[in-house]
CSV table of N, CA and C in Angstrom, one decimal:
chain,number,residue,atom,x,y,z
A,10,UNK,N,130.8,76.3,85.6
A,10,UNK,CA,130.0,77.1,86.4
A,10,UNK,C,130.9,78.2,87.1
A,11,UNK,N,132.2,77.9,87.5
A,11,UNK,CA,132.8,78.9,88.0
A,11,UNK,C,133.6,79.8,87.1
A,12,UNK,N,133.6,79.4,85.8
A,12,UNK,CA,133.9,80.3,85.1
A,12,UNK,C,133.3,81.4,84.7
A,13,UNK,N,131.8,81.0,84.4
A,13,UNK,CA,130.7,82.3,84.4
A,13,UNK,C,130.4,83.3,85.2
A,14,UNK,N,130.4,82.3,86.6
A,14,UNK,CA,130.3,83.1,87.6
A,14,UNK,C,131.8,84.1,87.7
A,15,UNK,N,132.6,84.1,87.4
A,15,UNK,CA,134.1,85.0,87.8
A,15,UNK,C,133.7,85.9,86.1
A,16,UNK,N,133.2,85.3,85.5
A,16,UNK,CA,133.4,86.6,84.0
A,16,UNK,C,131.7,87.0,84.7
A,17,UNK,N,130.9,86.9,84.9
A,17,UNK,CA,129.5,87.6,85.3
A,17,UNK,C,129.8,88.8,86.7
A,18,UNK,N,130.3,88.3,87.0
A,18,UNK,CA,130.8,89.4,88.5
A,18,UNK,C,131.6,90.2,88.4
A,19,UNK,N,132.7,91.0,87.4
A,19,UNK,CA,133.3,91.9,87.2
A,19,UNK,C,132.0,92.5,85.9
A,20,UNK,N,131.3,92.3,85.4
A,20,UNK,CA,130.4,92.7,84.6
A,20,UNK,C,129.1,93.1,85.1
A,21,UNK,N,128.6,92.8,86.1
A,21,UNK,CA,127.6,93.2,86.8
A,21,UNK,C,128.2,94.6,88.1
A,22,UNK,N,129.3,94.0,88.3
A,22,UNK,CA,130.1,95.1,88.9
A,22,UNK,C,130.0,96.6,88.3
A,23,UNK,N,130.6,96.3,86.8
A,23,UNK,CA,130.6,97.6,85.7
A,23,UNK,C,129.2,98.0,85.5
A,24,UNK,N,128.0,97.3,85.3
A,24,UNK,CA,126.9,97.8,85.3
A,24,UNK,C,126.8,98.6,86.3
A,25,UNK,N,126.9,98.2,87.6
A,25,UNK,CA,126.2,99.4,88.4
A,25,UNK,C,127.0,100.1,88.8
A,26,UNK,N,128.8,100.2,88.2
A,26,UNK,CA,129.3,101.4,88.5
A,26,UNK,C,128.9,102.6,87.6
A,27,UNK,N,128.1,102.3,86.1
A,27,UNK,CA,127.9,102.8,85.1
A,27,UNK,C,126.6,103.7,85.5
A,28,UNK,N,125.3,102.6,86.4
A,28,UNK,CA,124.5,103.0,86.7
A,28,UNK,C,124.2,104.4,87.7
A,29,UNK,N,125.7,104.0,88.8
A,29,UNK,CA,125.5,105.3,89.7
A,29,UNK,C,126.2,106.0,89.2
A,30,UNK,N,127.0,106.3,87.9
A,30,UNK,CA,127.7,107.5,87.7
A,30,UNK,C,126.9,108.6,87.1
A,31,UNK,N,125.9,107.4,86.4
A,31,UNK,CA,124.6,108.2,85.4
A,31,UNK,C,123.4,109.0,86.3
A,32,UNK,N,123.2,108.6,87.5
A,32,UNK,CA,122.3,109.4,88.1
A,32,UNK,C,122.8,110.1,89.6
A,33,UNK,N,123.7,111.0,89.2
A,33,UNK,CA,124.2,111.5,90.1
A,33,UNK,C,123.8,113.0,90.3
A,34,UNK,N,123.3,113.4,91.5
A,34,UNK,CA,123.1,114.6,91.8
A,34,UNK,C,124.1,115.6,92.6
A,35,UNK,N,123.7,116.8,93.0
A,35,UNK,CA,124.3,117.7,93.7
A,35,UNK,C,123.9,117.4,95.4
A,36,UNK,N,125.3,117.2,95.9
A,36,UNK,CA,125.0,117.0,97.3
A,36,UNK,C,124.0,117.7,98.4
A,37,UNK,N,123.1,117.2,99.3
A,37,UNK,CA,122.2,118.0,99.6
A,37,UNK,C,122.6,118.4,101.4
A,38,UNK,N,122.6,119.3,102.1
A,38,UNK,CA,123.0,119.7,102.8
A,38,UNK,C,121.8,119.8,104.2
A,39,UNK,N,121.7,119.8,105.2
A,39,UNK,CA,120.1,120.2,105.9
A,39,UNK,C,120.6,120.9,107.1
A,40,UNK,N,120.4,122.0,107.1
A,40,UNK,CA,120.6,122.6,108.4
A,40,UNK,C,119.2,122.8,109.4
A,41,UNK,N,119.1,122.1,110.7
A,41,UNK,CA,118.1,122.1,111.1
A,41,UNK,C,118.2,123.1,112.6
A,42,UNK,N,117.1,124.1,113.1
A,42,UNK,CA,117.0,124.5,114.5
A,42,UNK,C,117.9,123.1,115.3
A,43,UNK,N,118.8,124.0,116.3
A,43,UNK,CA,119.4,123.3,117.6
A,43,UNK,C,118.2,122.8,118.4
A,44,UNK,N,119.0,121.2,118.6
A,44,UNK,CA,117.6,120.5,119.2
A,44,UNK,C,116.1,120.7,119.2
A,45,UNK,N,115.9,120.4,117.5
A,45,UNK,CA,114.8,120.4,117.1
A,45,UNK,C,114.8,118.7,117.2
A,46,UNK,N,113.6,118.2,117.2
A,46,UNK,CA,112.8,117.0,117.3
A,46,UNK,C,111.1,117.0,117.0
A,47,UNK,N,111.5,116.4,115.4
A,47,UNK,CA,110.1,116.1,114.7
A,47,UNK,C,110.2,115.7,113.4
A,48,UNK,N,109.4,115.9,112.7
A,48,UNK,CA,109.0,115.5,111.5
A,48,UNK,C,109.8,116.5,110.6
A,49,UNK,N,110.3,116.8,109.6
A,49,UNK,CA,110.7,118.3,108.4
A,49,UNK,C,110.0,117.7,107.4
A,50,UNK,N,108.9,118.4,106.9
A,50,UNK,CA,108.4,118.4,105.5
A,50,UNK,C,109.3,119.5,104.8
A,51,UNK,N,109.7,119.6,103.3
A,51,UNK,CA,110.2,120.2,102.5
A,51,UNK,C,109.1,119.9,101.2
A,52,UNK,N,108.5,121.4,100.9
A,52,UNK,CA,107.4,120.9,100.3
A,52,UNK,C,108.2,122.2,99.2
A,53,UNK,N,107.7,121.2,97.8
A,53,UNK,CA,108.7,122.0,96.7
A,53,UNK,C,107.5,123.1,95.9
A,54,UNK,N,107.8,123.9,94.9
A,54,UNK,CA,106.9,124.3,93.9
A,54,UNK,C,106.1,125.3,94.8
A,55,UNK,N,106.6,125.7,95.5
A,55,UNK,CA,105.4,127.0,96.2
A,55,UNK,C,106.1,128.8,95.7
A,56,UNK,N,105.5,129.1,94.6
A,56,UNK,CA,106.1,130.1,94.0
A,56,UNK,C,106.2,131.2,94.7
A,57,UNK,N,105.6,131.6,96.1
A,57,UNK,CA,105.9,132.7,96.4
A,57,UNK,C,107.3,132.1,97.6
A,58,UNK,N,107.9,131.6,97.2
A,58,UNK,CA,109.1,130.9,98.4
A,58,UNK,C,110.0,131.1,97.7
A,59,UNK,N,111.3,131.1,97.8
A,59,UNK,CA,112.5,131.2,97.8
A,59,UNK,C,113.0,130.0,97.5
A,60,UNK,N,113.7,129.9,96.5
A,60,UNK,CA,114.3,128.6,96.1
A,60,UNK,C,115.9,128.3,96.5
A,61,UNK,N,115.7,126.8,96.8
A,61,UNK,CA,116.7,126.1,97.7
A,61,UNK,C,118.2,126.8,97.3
A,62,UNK,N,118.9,127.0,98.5
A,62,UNK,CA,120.4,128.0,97.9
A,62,UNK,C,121.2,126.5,97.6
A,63,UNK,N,122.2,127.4,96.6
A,63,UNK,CA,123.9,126.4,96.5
A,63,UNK,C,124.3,127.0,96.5
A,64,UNK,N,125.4,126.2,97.1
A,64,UNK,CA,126.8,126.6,97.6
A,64,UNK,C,127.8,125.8,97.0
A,65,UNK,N,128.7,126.0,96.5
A,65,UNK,CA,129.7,124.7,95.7
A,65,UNK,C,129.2,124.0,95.7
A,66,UNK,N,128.3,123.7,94.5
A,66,UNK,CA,127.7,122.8,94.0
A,66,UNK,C,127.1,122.1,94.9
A,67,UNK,N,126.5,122.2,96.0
A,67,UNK,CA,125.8,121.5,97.2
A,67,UNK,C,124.4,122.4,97.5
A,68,UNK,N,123.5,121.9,97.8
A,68,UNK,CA,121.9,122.1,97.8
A,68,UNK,C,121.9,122.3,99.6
A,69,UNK,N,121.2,123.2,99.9
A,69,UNK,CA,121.5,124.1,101.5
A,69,UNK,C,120.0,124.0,102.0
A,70,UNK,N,119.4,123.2,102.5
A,70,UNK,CA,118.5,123.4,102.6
A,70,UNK,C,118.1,124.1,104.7
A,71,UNK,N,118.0,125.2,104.9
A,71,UNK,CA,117.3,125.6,106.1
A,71,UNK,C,116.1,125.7,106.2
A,72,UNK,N,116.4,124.4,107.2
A,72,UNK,CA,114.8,124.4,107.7
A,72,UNK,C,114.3,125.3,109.1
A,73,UNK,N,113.7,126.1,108.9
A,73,UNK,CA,112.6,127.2,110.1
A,73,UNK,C,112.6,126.0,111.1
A,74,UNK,N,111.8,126.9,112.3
A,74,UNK,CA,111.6,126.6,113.9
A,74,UNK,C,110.4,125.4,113.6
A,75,UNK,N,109.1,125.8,112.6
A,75,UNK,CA,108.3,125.5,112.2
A,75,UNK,C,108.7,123.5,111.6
A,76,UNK,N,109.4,123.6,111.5
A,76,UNK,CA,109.7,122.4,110.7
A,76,UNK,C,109.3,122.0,109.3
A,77,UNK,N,109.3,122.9,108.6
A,77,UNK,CA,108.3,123.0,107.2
A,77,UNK,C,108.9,123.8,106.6
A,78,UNK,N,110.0,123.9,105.8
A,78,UNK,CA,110.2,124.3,104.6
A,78,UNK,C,110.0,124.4,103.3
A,79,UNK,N,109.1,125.7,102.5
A,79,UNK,CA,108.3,125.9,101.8
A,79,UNK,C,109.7,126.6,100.3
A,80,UNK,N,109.7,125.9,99.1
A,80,UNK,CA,110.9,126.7,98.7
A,80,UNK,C,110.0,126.3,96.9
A,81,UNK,N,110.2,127.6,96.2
A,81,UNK,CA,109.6,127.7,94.7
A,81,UNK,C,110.6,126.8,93.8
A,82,UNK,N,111.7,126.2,94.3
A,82,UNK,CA,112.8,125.2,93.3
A,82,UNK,C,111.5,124.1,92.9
A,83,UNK,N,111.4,123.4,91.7
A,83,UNK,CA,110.2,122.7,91.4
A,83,UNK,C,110.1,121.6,92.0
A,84,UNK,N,111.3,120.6,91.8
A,84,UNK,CA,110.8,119.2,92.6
A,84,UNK,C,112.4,119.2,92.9
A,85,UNK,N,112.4,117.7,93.7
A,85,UNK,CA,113.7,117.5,94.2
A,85,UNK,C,114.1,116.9,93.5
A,86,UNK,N,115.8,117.3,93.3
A,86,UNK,CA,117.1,116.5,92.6
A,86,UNK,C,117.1,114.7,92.8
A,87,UNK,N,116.8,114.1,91.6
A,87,UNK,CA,116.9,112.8,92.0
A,87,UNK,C,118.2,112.1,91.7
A,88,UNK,N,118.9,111.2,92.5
A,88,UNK,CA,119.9,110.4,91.6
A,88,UNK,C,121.1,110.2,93.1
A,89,UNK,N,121.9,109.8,92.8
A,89,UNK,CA,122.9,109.1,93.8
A,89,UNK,C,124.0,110.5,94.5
A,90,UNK,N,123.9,110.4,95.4
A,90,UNK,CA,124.7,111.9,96.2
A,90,UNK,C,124.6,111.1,97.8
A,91,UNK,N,125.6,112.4,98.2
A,91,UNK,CA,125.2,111.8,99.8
A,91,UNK,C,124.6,113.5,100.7
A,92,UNK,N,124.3,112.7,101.4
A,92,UNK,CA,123.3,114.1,102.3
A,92,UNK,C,124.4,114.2,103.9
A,93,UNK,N,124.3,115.7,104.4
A,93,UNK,CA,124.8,116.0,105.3
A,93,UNK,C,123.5,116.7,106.6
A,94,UNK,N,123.4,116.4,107.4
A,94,UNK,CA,122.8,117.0,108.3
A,94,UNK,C,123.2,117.9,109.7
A,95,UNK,N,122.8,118.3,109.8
A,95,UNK,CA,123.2,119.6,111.1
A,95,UNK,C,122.4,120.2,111.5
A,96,UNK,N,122.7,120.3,113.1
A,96,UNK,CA,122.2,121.2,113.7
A,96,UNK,C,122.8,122.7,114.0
A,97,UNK,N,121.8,123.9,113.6
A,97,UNK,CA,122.8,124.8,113.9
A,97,UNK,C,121.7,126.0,114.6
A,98,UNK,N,122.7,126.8,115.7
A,98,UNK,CA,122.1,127.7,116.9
A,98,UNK,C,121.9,129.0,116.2
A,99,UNK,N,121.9,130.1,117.1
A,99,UNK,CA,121.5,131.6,116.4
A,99,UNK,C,122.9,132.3,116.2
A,100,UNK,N,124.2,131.7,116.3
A,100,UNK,CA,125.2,132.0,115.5
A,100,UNK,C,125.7,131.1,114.4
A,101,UNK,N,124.7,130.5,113.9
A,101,UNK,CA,125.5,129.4,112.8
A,101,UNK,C,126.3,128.7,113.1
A,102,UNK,N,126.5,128.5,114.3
A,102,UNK,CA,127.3,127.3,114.8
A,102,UNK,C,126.8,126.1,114.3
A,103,UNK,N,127.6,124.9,113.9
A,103,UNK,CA,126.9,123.6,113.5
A,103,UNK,C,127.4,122.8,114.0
A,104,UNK,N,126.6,121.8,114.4
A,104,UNK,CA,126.9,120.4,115.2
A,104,UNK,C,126.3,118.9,114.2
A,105,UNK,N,127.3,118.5,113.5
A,105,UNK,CA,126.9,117.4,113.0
A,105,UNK,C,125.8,116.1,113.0
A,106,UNK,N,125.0,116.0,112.7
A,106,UNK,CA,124.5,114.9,113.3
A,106,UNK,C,124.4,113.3,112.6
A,107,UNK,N,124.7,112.3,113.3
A,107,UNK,CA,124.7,110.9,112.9
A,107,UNK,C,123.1,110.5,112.7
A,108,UNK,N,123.9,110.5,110.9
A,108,UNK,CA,122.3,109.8,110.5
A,108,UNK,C,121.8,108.6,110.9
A,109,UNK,N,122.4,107.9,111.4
A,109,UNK,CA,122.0,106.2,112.0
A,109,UNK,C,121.4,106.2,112.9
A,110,UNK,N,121.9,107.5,114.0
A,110,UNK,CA,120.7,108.0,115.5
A,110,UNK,C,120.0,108.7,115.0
A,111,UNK,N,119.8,109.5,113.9
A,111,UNK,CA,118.9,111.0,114.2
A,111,UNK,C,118.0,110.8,113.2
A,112,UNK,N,118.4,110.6,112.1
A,112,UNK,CA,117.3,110.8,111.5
A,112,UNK,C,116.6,109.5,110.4
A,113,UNK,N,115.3,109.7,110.1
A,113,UNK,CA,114.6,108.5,110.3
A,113,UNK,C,113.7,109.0,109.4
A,114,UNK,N,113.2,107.7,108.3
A,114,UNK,CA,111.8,107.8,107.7
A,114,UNK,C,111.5,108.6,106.8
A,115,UNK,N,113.1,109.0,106.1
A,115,UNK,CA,113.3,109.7,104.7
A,115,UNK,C,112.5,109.6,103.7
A,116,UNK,N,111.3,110.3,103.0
A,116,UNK,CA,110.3,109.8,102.3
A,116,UNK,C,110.6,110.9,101.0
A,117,UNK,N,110.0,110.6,100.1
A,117,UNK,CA,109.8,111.8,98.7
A,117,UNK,C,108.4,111.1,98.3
A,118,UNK,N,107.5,111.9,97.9
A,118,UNK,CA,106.5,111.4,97.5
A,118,UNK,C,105.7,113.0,96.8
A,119,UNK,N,104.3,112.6,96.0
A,119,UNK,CA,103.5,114.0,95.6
A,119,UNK,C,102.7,113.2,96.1
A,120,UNK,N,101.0,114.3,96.4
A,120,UNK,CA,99.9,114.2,96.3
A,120,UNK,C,99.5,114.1,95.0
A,121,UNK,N,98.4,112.5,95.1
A,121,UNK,CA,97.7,112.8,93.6
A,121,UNK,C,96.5,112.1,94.3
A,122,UNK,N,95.4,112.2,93.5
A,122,UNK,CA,94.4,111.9,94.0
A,122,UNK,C,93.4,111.8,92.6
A,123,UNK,N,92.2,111.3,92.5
A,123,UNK,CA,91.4,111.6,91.2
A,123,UNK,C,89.8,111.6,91.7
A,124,UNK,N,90.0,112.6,90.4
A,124,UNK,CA,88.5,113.1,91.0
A,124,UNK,C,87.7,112.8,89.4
A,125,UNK,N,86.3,113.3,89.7
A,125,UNK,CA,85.3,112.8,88.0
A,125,UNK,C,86.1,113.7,87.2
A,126,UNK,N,87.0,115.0,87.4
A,126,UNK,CA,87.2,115.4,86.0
A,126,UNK,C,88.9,115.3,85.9
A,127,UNK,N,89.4,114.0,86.4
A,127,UNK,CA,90.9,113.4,86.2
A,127,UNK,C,91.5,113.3,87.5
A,128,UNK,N,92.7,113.4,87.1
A,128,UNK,CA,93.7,113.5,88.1
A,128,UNK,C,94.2,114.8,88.7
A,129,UNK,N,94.3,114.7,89.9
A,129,UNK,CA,95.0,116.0,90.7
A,129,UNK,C,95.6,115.9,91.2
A,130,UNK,N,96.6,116.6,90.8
A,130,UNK,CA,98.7,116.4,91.6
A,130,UNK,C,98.8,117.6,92.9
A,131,UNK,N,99.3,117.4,93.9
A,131,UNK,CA,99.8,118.3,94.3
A,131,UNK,C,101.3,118.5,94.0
A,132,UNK,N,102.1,119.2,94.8
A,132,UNK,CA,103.7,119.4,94.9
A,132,UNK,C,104.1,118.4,95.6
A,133,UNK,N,105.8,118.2,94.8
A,133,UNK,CA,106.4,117.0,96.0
A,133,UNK,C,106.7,117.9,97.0
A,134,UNK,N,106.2,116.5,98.1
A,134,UNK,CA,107.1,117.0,99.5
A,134,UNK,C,108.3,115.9,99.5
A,135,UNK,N,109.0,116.5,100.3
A,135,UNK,CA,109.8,115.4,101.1
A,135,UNK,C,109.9,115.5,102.8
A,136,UNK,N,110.2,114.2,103.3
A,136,UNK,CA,109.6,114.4,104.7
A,136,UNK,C,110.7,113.5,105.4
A,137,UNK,N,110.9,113.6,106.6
A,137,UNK,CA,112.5,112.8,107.4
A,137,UNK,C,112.0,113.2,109.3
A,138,UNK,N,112.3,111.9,109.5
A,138,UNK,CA,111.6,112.6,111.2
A,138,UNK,C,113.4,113.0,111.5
A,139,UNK,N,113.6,114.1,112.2
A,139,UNK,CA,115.0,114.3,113.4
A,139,UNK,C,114.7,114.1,114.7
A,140,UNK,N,115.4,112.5,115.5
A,140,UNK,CA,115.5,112.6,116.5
A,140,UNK,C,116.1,110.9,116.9
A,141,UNK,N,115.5,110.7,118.0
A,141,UNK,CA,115.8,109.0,118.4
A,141,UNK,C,114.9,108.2,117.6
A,142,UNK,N,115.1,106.9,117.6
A,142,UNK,CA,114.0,105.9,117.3
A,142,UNK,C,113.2,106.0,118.1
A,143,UNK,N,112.9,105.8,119.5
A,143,UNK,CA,112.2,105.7,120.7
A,143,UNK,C,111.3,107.1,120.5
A,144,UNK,N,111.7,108.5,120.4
A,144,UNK,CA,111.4,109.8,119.9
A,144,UNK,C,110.4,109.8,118.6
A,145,UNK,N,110.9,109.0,117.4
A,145,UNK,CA,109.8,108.5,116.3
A,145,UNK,C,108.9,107.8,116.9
A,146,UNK,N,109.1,107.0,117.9
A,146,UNK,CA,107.7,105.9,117.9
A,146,UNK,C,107.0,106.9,118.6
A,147,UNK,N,107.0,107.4,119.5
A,147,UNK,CA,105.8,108.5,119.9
A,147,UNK,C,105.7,109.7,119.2
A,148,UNK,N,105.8,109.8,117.5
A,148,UNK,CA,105.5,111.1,117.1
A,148,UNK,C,105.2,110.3,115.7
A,149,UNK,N,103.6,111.0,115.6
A,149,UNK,CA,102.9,110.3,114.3
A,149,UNK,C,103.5,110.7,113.0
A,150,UNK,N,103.6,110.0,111.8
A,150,UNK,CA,103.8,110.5,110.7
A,150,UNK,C,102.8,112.1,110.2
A,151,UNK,N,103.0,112.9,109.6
A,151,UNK,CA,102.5,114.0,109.3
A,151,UNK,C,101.6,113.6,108.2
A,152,UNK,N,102.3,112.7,107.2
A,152,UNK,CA,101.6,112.3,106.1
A,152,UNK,C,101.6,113.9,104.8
A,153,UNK,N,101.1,113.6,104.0
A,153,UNK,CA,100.9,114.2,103.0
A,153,UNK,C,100.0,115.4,102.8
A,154,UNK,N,100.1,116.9,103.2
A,154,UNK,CA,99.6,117.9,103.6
A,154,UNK,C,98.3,118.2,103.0
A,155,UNK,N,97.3,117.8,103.5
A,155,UNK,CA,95.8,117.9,102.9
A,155,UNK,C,95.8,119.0,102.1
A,156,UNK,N,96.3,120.1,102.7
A,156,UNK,CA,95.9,121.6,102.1
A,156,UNK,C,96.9,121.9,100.8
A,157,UNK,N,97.8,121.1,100.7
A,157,UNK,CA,98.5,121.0,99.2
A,157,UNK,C,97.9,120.4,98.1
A,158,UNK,N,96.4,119.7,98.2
A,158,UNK,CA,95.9,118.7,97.0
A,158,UNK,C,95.1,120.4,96.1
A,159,UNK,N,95.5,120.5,95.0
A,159,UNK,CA,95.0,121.4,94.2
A,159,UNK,C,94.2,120.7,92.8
């Protein structure tokens, strides 16, 4: 028994170092309004928007006052990376922020829905509350933007 177990555990080890090498993306960046507190939808596929900037190989995403960033890139980068978050003022100043306090409720999801003549997709959003836990429990989820079901 303890011999399987010591040859199965450097082997299951190599699987999933194999696994995250294979689905690895481009790091994603978030620059948010100074002392903003809410919900950020990032709703992808809106062709009159501007698609997400890079910068050395890293994904930039600014999010407006509004909390809703609208960008024509099609859907979001899937696979293993790490994300950076920030706050930054009206000189680009940036102030790091700790994802364990701040941010919360990291979601990716599309609208789909079906009707008598099939299925209807919207665009993915992605959605993340910025603030305290105590700050999330008094601010509802936004949920999945009705006016995106096409």
């Amino acid at each position: 028994m303890r011999k399987t177990l010591l040859l199965l555990i450097p082997l299951l080890l190599l699987l999933v170092l194999l696994f995250c090498s294979t689905n690895k993306r481009n790091p994603n960046i978030y620059l948010i309004p100074k002392n903003y507190v809410g919900w950020v939808q990032i709703i992808y596929d809106q062709e009159e928007f501007n698609a997400i900037k890079q910068d050395n190989g890293r994904n930039i995403f600014t999010i407006p006052e509004s909390g809703v960033l609208k960008t024509s890139t099609p859907d979001v980068e899937y696979g293993m990376s790490f994300e950076e978050f920030y706050y930054y003022d009206e000189q680009n100043k940036q102030q790091k922020l700790d994802v364990d306090q701040m941010i919360h409720g990291h979601t990716i999801g599309d609208g789909e829905s079906v009707s008598s003549s099939g299925k209807i997709e919207g665009p993915t959003v992605q959605s993340f509350f910025v603030g305290t836990e105590a700050e999330l429990k008094n601010t509802p989820d936004p949920g999945y933007p009705d006016e995106l079901m096409k």
